[in-house]
PDB file of C-alpha atoms in Angstrom:
ATOM      1  CA  MET E  26      13.212  94.413 134.912  1.00 51.00           C
ATOM      2  CA  ASP E  27      15.041  94.754 138.275  1.00 52.00           C
ATOM      3  CA  ASP E  28      14.024  91.988 140.728  1.00 55.00           C
ATOM      4  CA  GLY E  29      15.336  93.849 143.614  1.00 58.00           C
ATOM      5  CA  PRO E  30      18.645  93.416 145.435  1.00 59.00           C
ATOM      6  CA  ARG E  31      20.750  89.964 145.215  1.00 58.00           C
ATOM      7  CA  PRO E  32      21.261  88.131 148.238  1.00 55.00           C
ATOM      8  CA  ARG E  33      24.997  88.060 149.598  1.00 60.00           C
ATOM      9  CA  GLY E  34      27.074  85.101 148.761  1.00 57.00           C
ATOM     10  CA  ARG E  35      28.328  83.571 145.926  1.00 58.00           C
ATOM     11  CA  PRO E  36      28.333  85.554 142.759  1.00 58.00           C
ATOM     12  CA  ALA E  37      25.803  84.714 139.685  1.00 58.00           C
ATOM     13  CA  LEU E  38      27.327  82.078 137.240  1.00 58.00           C
ATOM     14  CA  ARG E  39      27.539  83.194 133.837  1.00 62.00           C
ATOM     15  CA  ALA E  40      27.652  80.799 130.954  1.00 59.00           C
ATOM     16  CA  PRO E  41      30.972  80.773 129.171  1.00 61.00           C
ATOM     17  CA  THR E  42      31.722  82.547 126.086  1.00 64.00           C
ATOM     18  CA  PRO E  43      31.942  80.299 122.908  1.00 59.00           C
ATOM     19  CA  PRO E  44      34.965  80.730 120.742  1.00 59.00           C
ATOM     20  CA  PRO E  45      34.367  83.313 117.819  1.00 59.00           C
ATOM     21  CA  ILE E  46      33.058  81.481 114.697  1.00 56.00           C
ATOM     22  CA  ARG E  47      34.960  82.075 111.278  1.00 57.00           C
ATOM     23  CA  GLY E  48      34.105  81.286 107.961  1.00 54.00           C
ATOM     24  CA  SER E  49      36.101  79.036 106.022  1.00 51.00           C
ATOM     25  CA  GLY E  50      35.957  81.122 102.824  1.00 52.00           C
ATOM     26  CA  ARG E  51      35.416  78.873 100.098  1.00 55.00           C
ATOM     27  CA  SER E  52      33.197  76.044 101.548  1.00 53.00           C
ATOM     28  CA  GLY E  53      30.992  78.714 103.452  1.00 53.00           C
ATOM     29  CA  ARG E  54      30.789  76.567 106.289  1.00 59.00           C
ATOM     30  CA  ALA E  55      31.351  78.016 109.768  1.00 54.00           C
ATOM     31  CA  THR E  56      34.479  76.439 111.611  1.00 56.00           C
ATOM     32  CA  ARG E  57      35.664  77.016 114.991  1.00 60.00           C
ATOM     33  CA  THR E  58      39.305  77.774 115.762  1.00 62.00           C
ATOM     34  CA  PRO E  59      40.946  74.400 117.017  1.00 63.00           C
ATOM     35  CA  PRO E  60      42.271  74.699 120.744  1.00 65.00           C
ATOM     36  CA  ARG E  61      45.716  75.035 121.381  1.00 69.00           C
ATOM     37  CA  PRO E  62      47.411  71.798 122.524  1.00 64.00           C
ATOM     38  CA  ILE E  63      48.056  71.704 126.301  1.00 65.00           C
ATOM     39  CA  ARG E  64      51.710  71.333 127.404  1.00 65.00           C
ATOM     40  CA  ARG E  65      51.922  68.764 129.812  1.00 63.00           C
ATOM     41  CA  ALA E  66      54.480  68.855 132.686  1.00 56.00           C
ATOM     42  CA  PRO E  67      57.371  66.336 132.420  1.00 56.00           C
ATOM     43  CA  PRO E  68      56.870  62.995 134.239  1.00 58.00           C
ATOM     44  CA  GLY E  69      58.210  62.473 137.540  1.00 55.00           C
ATOM     45  CA  ASP E  70      58.374  65.512 140.366  1.00 55.00           C
ATOM     46  CA  GLY E  71      58.652  68.127 137.860  1.00 54.00           C
ATOM     47  CA  THR E  72      62.487  67.996 137.560  1.00 52.00           C
ATOM     48  CA  PRO E  73      63.971  69.726 134.762  1.00 53.00           C
ATOM     49  CA  ARG E  74      64.984  67.187 131.849  1.00 53.00           C
ATOM     50  CA  ALA E  75      68.531  68.200 131.988  1.00 49.00           C
ATOM     51  CA  HIS E  76      68.623  67.128 135.837  1.00 49.00           C
ATOM     52  CA  ARG E  77      66.420  64.250 135.363  1.00 49.00           C
ATOM     53  CA  HIS E  78      69.104  62.284 133.597  1.00 50.00           C
ATOM     54  CA  GLY E  79      71.740  63.015 136.218  1.00 49.00           C
ATOM     55  CA  HIS E  80      72.013  62.093 139.930  1.00 50.00           C
ATOM     56  CA  ARG E  81      71.470  63.827 143.062  1.00 52.00           C
ATOM     57  CA  ALA E  82      74.097  65.958 144.390  1.00 48.00           C
ATOM     58  CA  PRO E  83      75.947  64.370 147.341  1.00 52.00           C
ATOM     59  CA  GLY E  84      74.561  64.828 150.740  1.00 52.00           C
ATOM     60  CA  GLY E  85      71.486  66.389 149.580  1.00 50.00           C
ATOM     61  CA  SER E  86      68.213  66.010 147.767  1.00 48.00           C
ATOM     62  CA  ALA E  87      68.404  68.590 145.142  1.00 49.00           C
ATOM     63  CA  PRO E  88      69.992  67.423 141.782  1.00 48.00           C
ATOM     64  CA  GLY E  89      73.273  68.799 140.846  1.00 47.00           C
ATOM     65  CA  ARG E  90      76.220  68.693 138.553  1.00 48.00           C
ATOM     66  CA  THR E  91      77.732  65.226 138.685  1.00 47.00           C
ATOM     67  CA  ALA E  92      80.090  62.806 137.122  1.00 47.00           C
ATOM     68  CA  CYS E  93      77.706  62.142 134.303  1.00 46.00           C
ATOM     69  CA  ALA E  94      78.151  65.926 133.167  1.00 45.00           C
ATOM     70  CA  ARG E  95      81.801  65.426 133.127  1.00 50.00           C
ATOM     71  CA  ARG E  96      83.948  64.082 130.457  1.00 52.00           C
ATOM     72  CA  ARG E  97      83.918  60.268 130.438  1.00 55.00           C
ATOM     73  CA  VAL E  98      86.659  57.845 129.329  1.00 49.00           C
ATOM     74  CA  ARG E  99      84.937  55.524 127.043  1.00 55.00           C
ATOM     75  CA  PRO E 100      85.602  51.717 127.441  1.00 52.00           C
ATOM     76  CA  GLY E 101      88.740  50.857 125.340  1.00 50.00           C
ATOM     77  CA  ARG E 102      90.287  54.327 125.649  1.00 52.00           C
ATOM     78  CA  ARG E 103      93.259  55.180 127.537  1.00 50.00           C
ATOM     79  CA  ALA E 104      93.170  57.997 130.198  1.00 47.00           C
ATOM     80  CA  HIS E 105      95.896  60.174 128.798  1.00 50.00           C
ATOM     81  CA  GLY E 106      97.774  60.992 132.255  1.00 52.00           C
ATOM     82  CA  SER E 107     101.461  61.277 133.017  1.00 59.00           C
ATOM     83  CA  LEU E 108     101.035  58.156 135.523  1.00 66.00           C
ATOM     84  CA  TRP E 109      99.944  56.104 132.708  1.00 60.00           C
ATOM     85  CA  TRP E 110     102.773  57.090 130.372  1.00 60.00           C
ATOM     86  CA  ARG E 111     105.212  56.464 132.998  1.00 65.00           C
ATOM     87  CA  VAL E 112     103.865  53.012 133.935  1.00 60.00           C
ATOM     88  CA  ARG E 113     103.735  52.264 130.131  1.00 59.00           C
ATOM     89  CA  ALA E 114     107.181  53.248 129.715  1.00 60.00           C
ATOM     90  CA  LEU E 115     108.517  51.128 132.551  1.00 60.00           C
ATOM     91  CA  GLU E 116     106.833  48.302 130.679  1.00 59.00           C
ATOM     92  CA  LEU E 117     108.580  48.879 127.702  1.00 56.00           C
ATOM     93  CA  VAL E 118     112.084  49.929 129.115  1.00 54.00           C
ATOM     94  CA  GLY E 119     114.187  47.225 130.822  1.00 52.00           C
ATOM     95  CA  ARG E 120     115.660  47.689 134.527  1.00 47.00           C
ATOM     96  CA  ASP E 121     118.959  48.433 132.904  1.00 45.00           C
ATOM     97  CA  GLY E 122     117.720  51.070 130.600  1.00 49.00           C
ATOM     98  CA  ARG E 123     118.286  49.115 127.231  1.00 49.00           C
ATOM     99  CA  ARG E 124     115.859  49.848 124.417  1.00 47.00           C
ATOM    100  CA  ARG E 125     112.817  47.617 124.150  1.00 44.00           C
ATOM    101  CA  GLY E 126     110.974  49.202 121.274  1.00 42.00           C
ATOM    102  CA  ILE E 127     111.248  52.880 122.284  1.00 42.00           C
ATOM    103  CA  ASP E 128     114.048  55.102 124.044  1.00 46.00           C
ATOM    104  CA  SER E 129     114.168  55.406 127.902  1.00 47.00           C
ATOM    105  CA  VAL E 130     112.184  58.582 128.587  1.00 52.00           C
ATOM    106  CA  VAL E 131     111.332  57.851 132.320  1.00 78.00           C
ATOM    107  CA  ARG E 132     114.407  58.743 134.157  1.00 90.00           C
ATOM    108  CA  THR E 133     115.479  62.296 135.235  1.00 96.00           C
ATOM    109  CA  PRO E 134     119.179  63.276 134.314  1.00 97.00           C
ATOM    110  CA  GLU E 135     120.028  62.771 137.791  1.00 98.00           C
ATOM    111  CA  GLU E 136     118.486  58.847 137.668  1.00 97.00           C
ATOM    112  CA  THR E 137     120.373  58.396 134.390  1.00 98.00           C
ATOM    113  CA  VAL E 138     123.610  59.340 135.876  1.00 98.00           C
ATOM    114  CA  ASN E 139     122.950  57.212 138.860  1.00 98.00           C
ATOM    115  CA  GLU E 140     122.113  54.170 136.686  1.00 97.00           C
ATOM    116  CA  PHE E 141     125.229  54.646 134.366  1.00 98.00           C
ATOM    117  CA  ILE E 142     127.524  54.828 137.500  1.00 98.00           C
ATOM    118  CA  ALA E 143     125.788  51.515 138.931  1.00 97.00           C
ATOM    119  CA  ALA E 144     126.324  49.907 135.605  1.00 97.00           C
ATOM    120  CA  ILE E 145     130.017  50.618 135.558  1.00 97.00           C
ATOM    121  CA  GLY E 146     130.027  49.321 139.210  1.00 96.00           C
ATOM    122  CA  ARG E 147     128.371  46.099 137.924  1.00 96.00           C
ATOM    123  CA  LYS E 148     130.950  45.871 135.245  1.00 95.00           C
ATOM    124  CA  ASP E 149     128.171  45.930 132.820  1.00 96.00           C
ATOM    125  CA  LEU E 150     129.522  48.150 129.877  1.00 96.00           C
ATOM    126  CA  ASP E 151     126.509  47.017 127.619  1.00 96.00           C
ATOM    127  CA  ALA E 152     124.097  48.730 130.198  1.00 97.00           C
ATOM    128  CA  ALA E 153     126.422  51.822 130.472  1.00 97.00           C
ATOM    129  CA  VAL E 154     126.758  52.154 126.673  1.00 97.00           C
ATOM    130  CA  ALA E 155     122.910  51.893 126.434  1.00 97.00           C
ATOM    131  CA  LEU E 156     122.532  54.898 128.481  1.00 98.00           C
ATOM    132  CA  VAL E 157     125.034  57.236 126.476  1.00 98.00           C
ATOM    133  CA  ALA E 158     124.573  58.810 123.270  1.00 98.00           C
ATOM    134  CA  ASP E 159     126.141  57.511 120.096  1.00 96.00           C
ATOM    135  CA  ASP E 160     127.842  60.889 119.702  1.00 97.00           C
ATOM    136  CA  LEU E 161     128.900  61.150 123.586  1.00 98.00           C
ATOM    137  CA  TYR E 162     131.707  63.790 124.130  1.00 98.00           C
ATOM    138  CA  TYR E 163     133.750  62.244 127.030  1.00 98.00           C
ATOM    139  CA  ASP E 164     136.573  64.350 128.462  1.00 97.00           C
ATOM    140  CA  ASN E 165     139.143  62.772 130.874  1.00 94.00           C
ATOM    141  CA  VAL E 166     140.915  66.254 131.549  1.00 94.00           C
ATOM    142  CA  PRO E 167     144.287  64.979 132.296  1.00 91.00           C
ATOM    143  CA  ILE E 168     144.386  62.439 129.688  1.00 92.00           C
ATOM    144  CA  GLY E 169     142.358  63.729 126.759  1.00 93.00           C
ATOM    145  CA  ASP E 170     139.078  63.768 125.275  1.00 96.00           C
ATOM    146  CA  MET E 171     137.249  61.428 122.843  1.00 97.00           C
ATOM    147  CA  ARG E 172     133.967  61.357 120.850  1.00 97.00           C
ATOM    148  CA  GLY E 173     131.518  58.339 120.415  1.00 97.00           C
ATOM    149  CA  ALA E 174     130.192  55.551 122.616  1.00 97.00           C
ATOM    150  CA  SER E 175     132.393  52.913 121.209  1.00 96.00           C
ATOM    151  CA  ALA E 176     135.343  55.101 122.132  1.00 97.00           C
ATOM    152  CA  MET E 177     134.332  55.426 125.694  1.00 97.00           C
ATOM    153  CA  ARG E 178     133.806  51.729 125.987  1.00 96.00           C
ATOM    154  CA  ASP E 179     137.368  51.161 124.998  1.00 95.00           C
ATOM    155  CA  PHE E 180     138.631  53.468 127.393  1.00 94.00           C
ATOM    156  CA  LEU E 181     136.564  51.794 130.297  1.00 94.00           C
ATOM    157  CA  THR E 182     137.451  48.118 129.444  1.00 94.00           C
ATOM    158  CA  PRO E 183     140.870  48.076 131.112  1.00 90.00           C
ATOM    159  CA  MET E 184     139.435  49.492 134.266  1.00 88.00           C
ATOM    160  CA  VAL E 185     136.299  47.271 134.471  1.00 89.00           C
ATOM    161  CA  GLY E 186     138.292  44.303 133.305  1.00 84.00           C
ATOM    162  CA  GLY E 187     140.458  43.798 136.397  1.00 79.00           C
ATOM    163  CA  ASP E 188     140.213  41.239 139.074  1.00 82.00           C
ATOM    164  CA  GLY E 189     139.059  43.441 141.786  1.00 88.00           C
ATOM    165  CA  PRO E 190     135.460  45.202 142.359  1.00 93.00           C
ATOM    166  CA  VAL E 191     134.637  48.604 140.707  1.00 95.00           C
ATOM    167  CA  ALA E 192     132.962  51.092 142.707  1.00 95.00           C
ATOM    168  CA  PHE E 193     132.163  54.920 141.821  1.00 96.00           C
ATOM    169  CA  GLU E 194     131.367  56.156 145.231  1.00 97.00           C
ATOM    170  CA  ILE E 195     129.227  59.384 145.205  1.00 98.00           C
ATOM    171  CA  VAL E 196     130.365  61.740 147.988  1.00 98.00           C
ATOM    172  CA  ARG E 197     128.249  64.614 146.733  1.00 98.00           C
ATOM    173  CA  GLN E 198     125.976  65.283 143.871  1.00 98.00           C
ATOM    174  CA  THR E 199     123.837  68.110 142.430  1.00 98.00           C
ATOM    175  CA  ALA E 200     121.581  68.477 139.539  1.00 98.00           C
ATOM    176  CA  SER E 201     120.007  71.248 137.618  1.00 97.00           C
ATOM    177  CA  GLY E 202     118.102  70.939 134.545  1.00 96.00           C
ATOM    178  CA  ASP E 203     120.067  68.612 132.174  1.00 97.00           C
ATOM    179  CA  MET E 204     123.288  68.994 134.147  1.00 98.00           C
ATOM    180  CA  VAL E 205     124.365  66.796 136.808  1.00 98.00           C
ATOM    181  CA  MET E 206     127.561  67.330 138.982  1.00 99.00           C
ATOM    182  CA  ASN E 207     129.095  64.914 141.723  1.00 98.00           C
ATOM    183  CA  GLU E 208     132.074  64.427 143.739  1.00 98.00           C
ATOM    184  CA  ARG E 209     133.227  60.732 143.611  1.00 98.00           C
ATOM    185  CA  ILE E 210     135.752  58.125 144.752  1.00 98.00           C
ATOM    186  CA  ASP E 211     136.452  55.796 141.981  1.00 97.00           C
ATOM    187  CA  ARG E 212     137.763  52.460 143.282  1.00 96.00           C
ATOM    188  CA  PHE E 213     138.831  49.735 140.888  1.00 93.00           C
ATOM    189  CA  THR E 214     142.003  47.592 140.361  1.00 92.00           C
ATOM    190  CA  MET E 215     144.502  48.438 137.588  1.00 89.00           C
ATOM    191  CA  LYS E 216     148.003  46.613 136.956  1.00 87.00           C
ATOM    192  CA  GLY E 217     147.539  44.783 140.149  1.00 88.00           C
ATOM    193  CA  LYS E 218     147.022  47.988 142.246  1.00 90.00           C
ATOM    194  CA  GLU E 219     144.006  49.093 144.049  1.00 92.00           C
ATOM    195  CA  ILE E 220     142.887  52.757 143.196  1.00 94.00           C
ATOM    196  CA  ALA E 221     141.028  55.132 145.051  1.00 96.00           C
ATOM    197  CA  LEU E 222     140.829  58.176 143.063  1.00 97.00           C
ATOM    198  CA  PRO E 223     138.997  61.513 144.182  1.00 98.00           C
ATOM    199  CA  VAL E 224     137.217  62.642 140.983  1.00 98.00           C
ATOM    200  CA  ALA E 225     134.865  65.448 140.098  1.00 98.00           C
ATOM    201  CA  GLY E 226     132.365  64.838 137.109  1.00 98.00           C
ATOM    202  CA  VAL E 227     130.001  66.676 135.090  1.00 99.00           C
ATOM    203  CA  PHE E 228     127.152  65.213 132.943  1.00 99.00           C
ATOM    204  CA  GLU E 229     124.514  66.517 130.520  1.00 98.00           C
ATOM    205  CA  VAL E 230     121.781  64.436 129.720  1.00 98.00           C
ATOM    206  CA  HIS E 231     119.160  64.640 127.005  1.00 97.00           C
ATOM    207  CA  ASP E 232     116.316  62.326 126.047  1.00 94.00           C
ATOM    208  CA  GLY E 233     117.243  60.004 128.654  1.00 94.00           C
ATOM    209  CA  ARG E 234     121.012  59.537 127.458  1.00 97.00           C
ATOM    210  CA  ILE E 235     124.230  61.049 128.401  1.00 98.00           C
ATOM    211  CA  THR E 236     125.661  63.226 125.827  1.00 98.00           C
ATOM    212  CA  PHE E 237     128.427  64.908 127.760  1.00 99.00           C
ATOM    213  CA  TRP E 238     130.850  63.463 130.213  1.00 98.00           C
ATOM    214  CA  ARG E 239     134.042  65.068 131.802  1.00 98.00           C
ATOM    215  CA  ASP E 240     135.931  64.162 134.771  1.00 98.00           C
ATOM    216  CA  TYR E 241     138.547  66.069 136.749  1.00 98.00           C
ATOM    217  CA  PHE E 242     141.190  64.371 138.756  1.00 97.00           C
ATOM    218  CA  ASP E 243     144.828  64.663 139.904  1.00 96.00           C
ATOM    219  CA  ASN E 244     146.934  62.619 137.234  1.00 94.00           C
ATOM    220  CA  GLY E 245     149.944  62.840 139.484  1.00 94.00           C
ATOM    221  CA  MET E 246     148.225  61.203 142.400  1.00 95.00           C
ATOM    222  CA  PHE E 247     146.752  58.535 140.129  1.00 94.00           C
ATOM    223  CA  MET E 248     150.455  57.672 138.701  1.00 94.00           C
ATOM    224  CA  LYS E 249     151.588  57.336 142.319  1.00 94.00           C
ATOM    225  CA  MET E 250     148.797  54.967 143.041  1.00 93.00           C
ATOM    226  CA  LEU E 251     149.845  52.887 140.058  1.00 90.00           C
ATOM    227  CA  LYS E 252     153.473  52.732 141.071  1.00 89.00           C
ATOM    228  CA  GLY E 253     152.454  51.706 144.538  1.00 76.00           C
TER     229      GLY E 253
END
């Protein structure tokens, strides 16, 4: 029966519809469908899990990709960078370039030649020989060539064995790849005579050692200096 128009305002409340009743089959008992579990929001301020374990981006409140997402160096591991290897090599190689467990790998070809010339200037043939390969090819163009570090040592011994100082003064020098070229004034004392000989040198360096050395100079000028 119609009771007439309803007053305006809130709509009439209706009772909730119960879930459907299903039979279990074998037992014959009526069972209700279990409610689905409610997914709860993650704890905190609702930030996604991938961001909750990180830090907030610098200069802002929104979480962002930070150092925790980058590759970390675990304790006890070494950072494999060129700087670390250079420092480690300097610890293993002496200042004169002699081997301490490994060969010298830190010098450029030009630095190797400079250290070689400096060792001759100190009359330190041991340090000089340590900077050349065992199968060194040494060519004194006006005099002749020789092979091997020991042959080079025998050739240089009379020059560095004099009473006066020895100095290979580099006037100009250039380097390209494994090759180094320089213009020098070689000063030394031989047979009581002070020699100042203009020389042009060519060097090749591989794996931190000199493998090729060739010097050009005027042999006639050299003989005149010896005669005085």
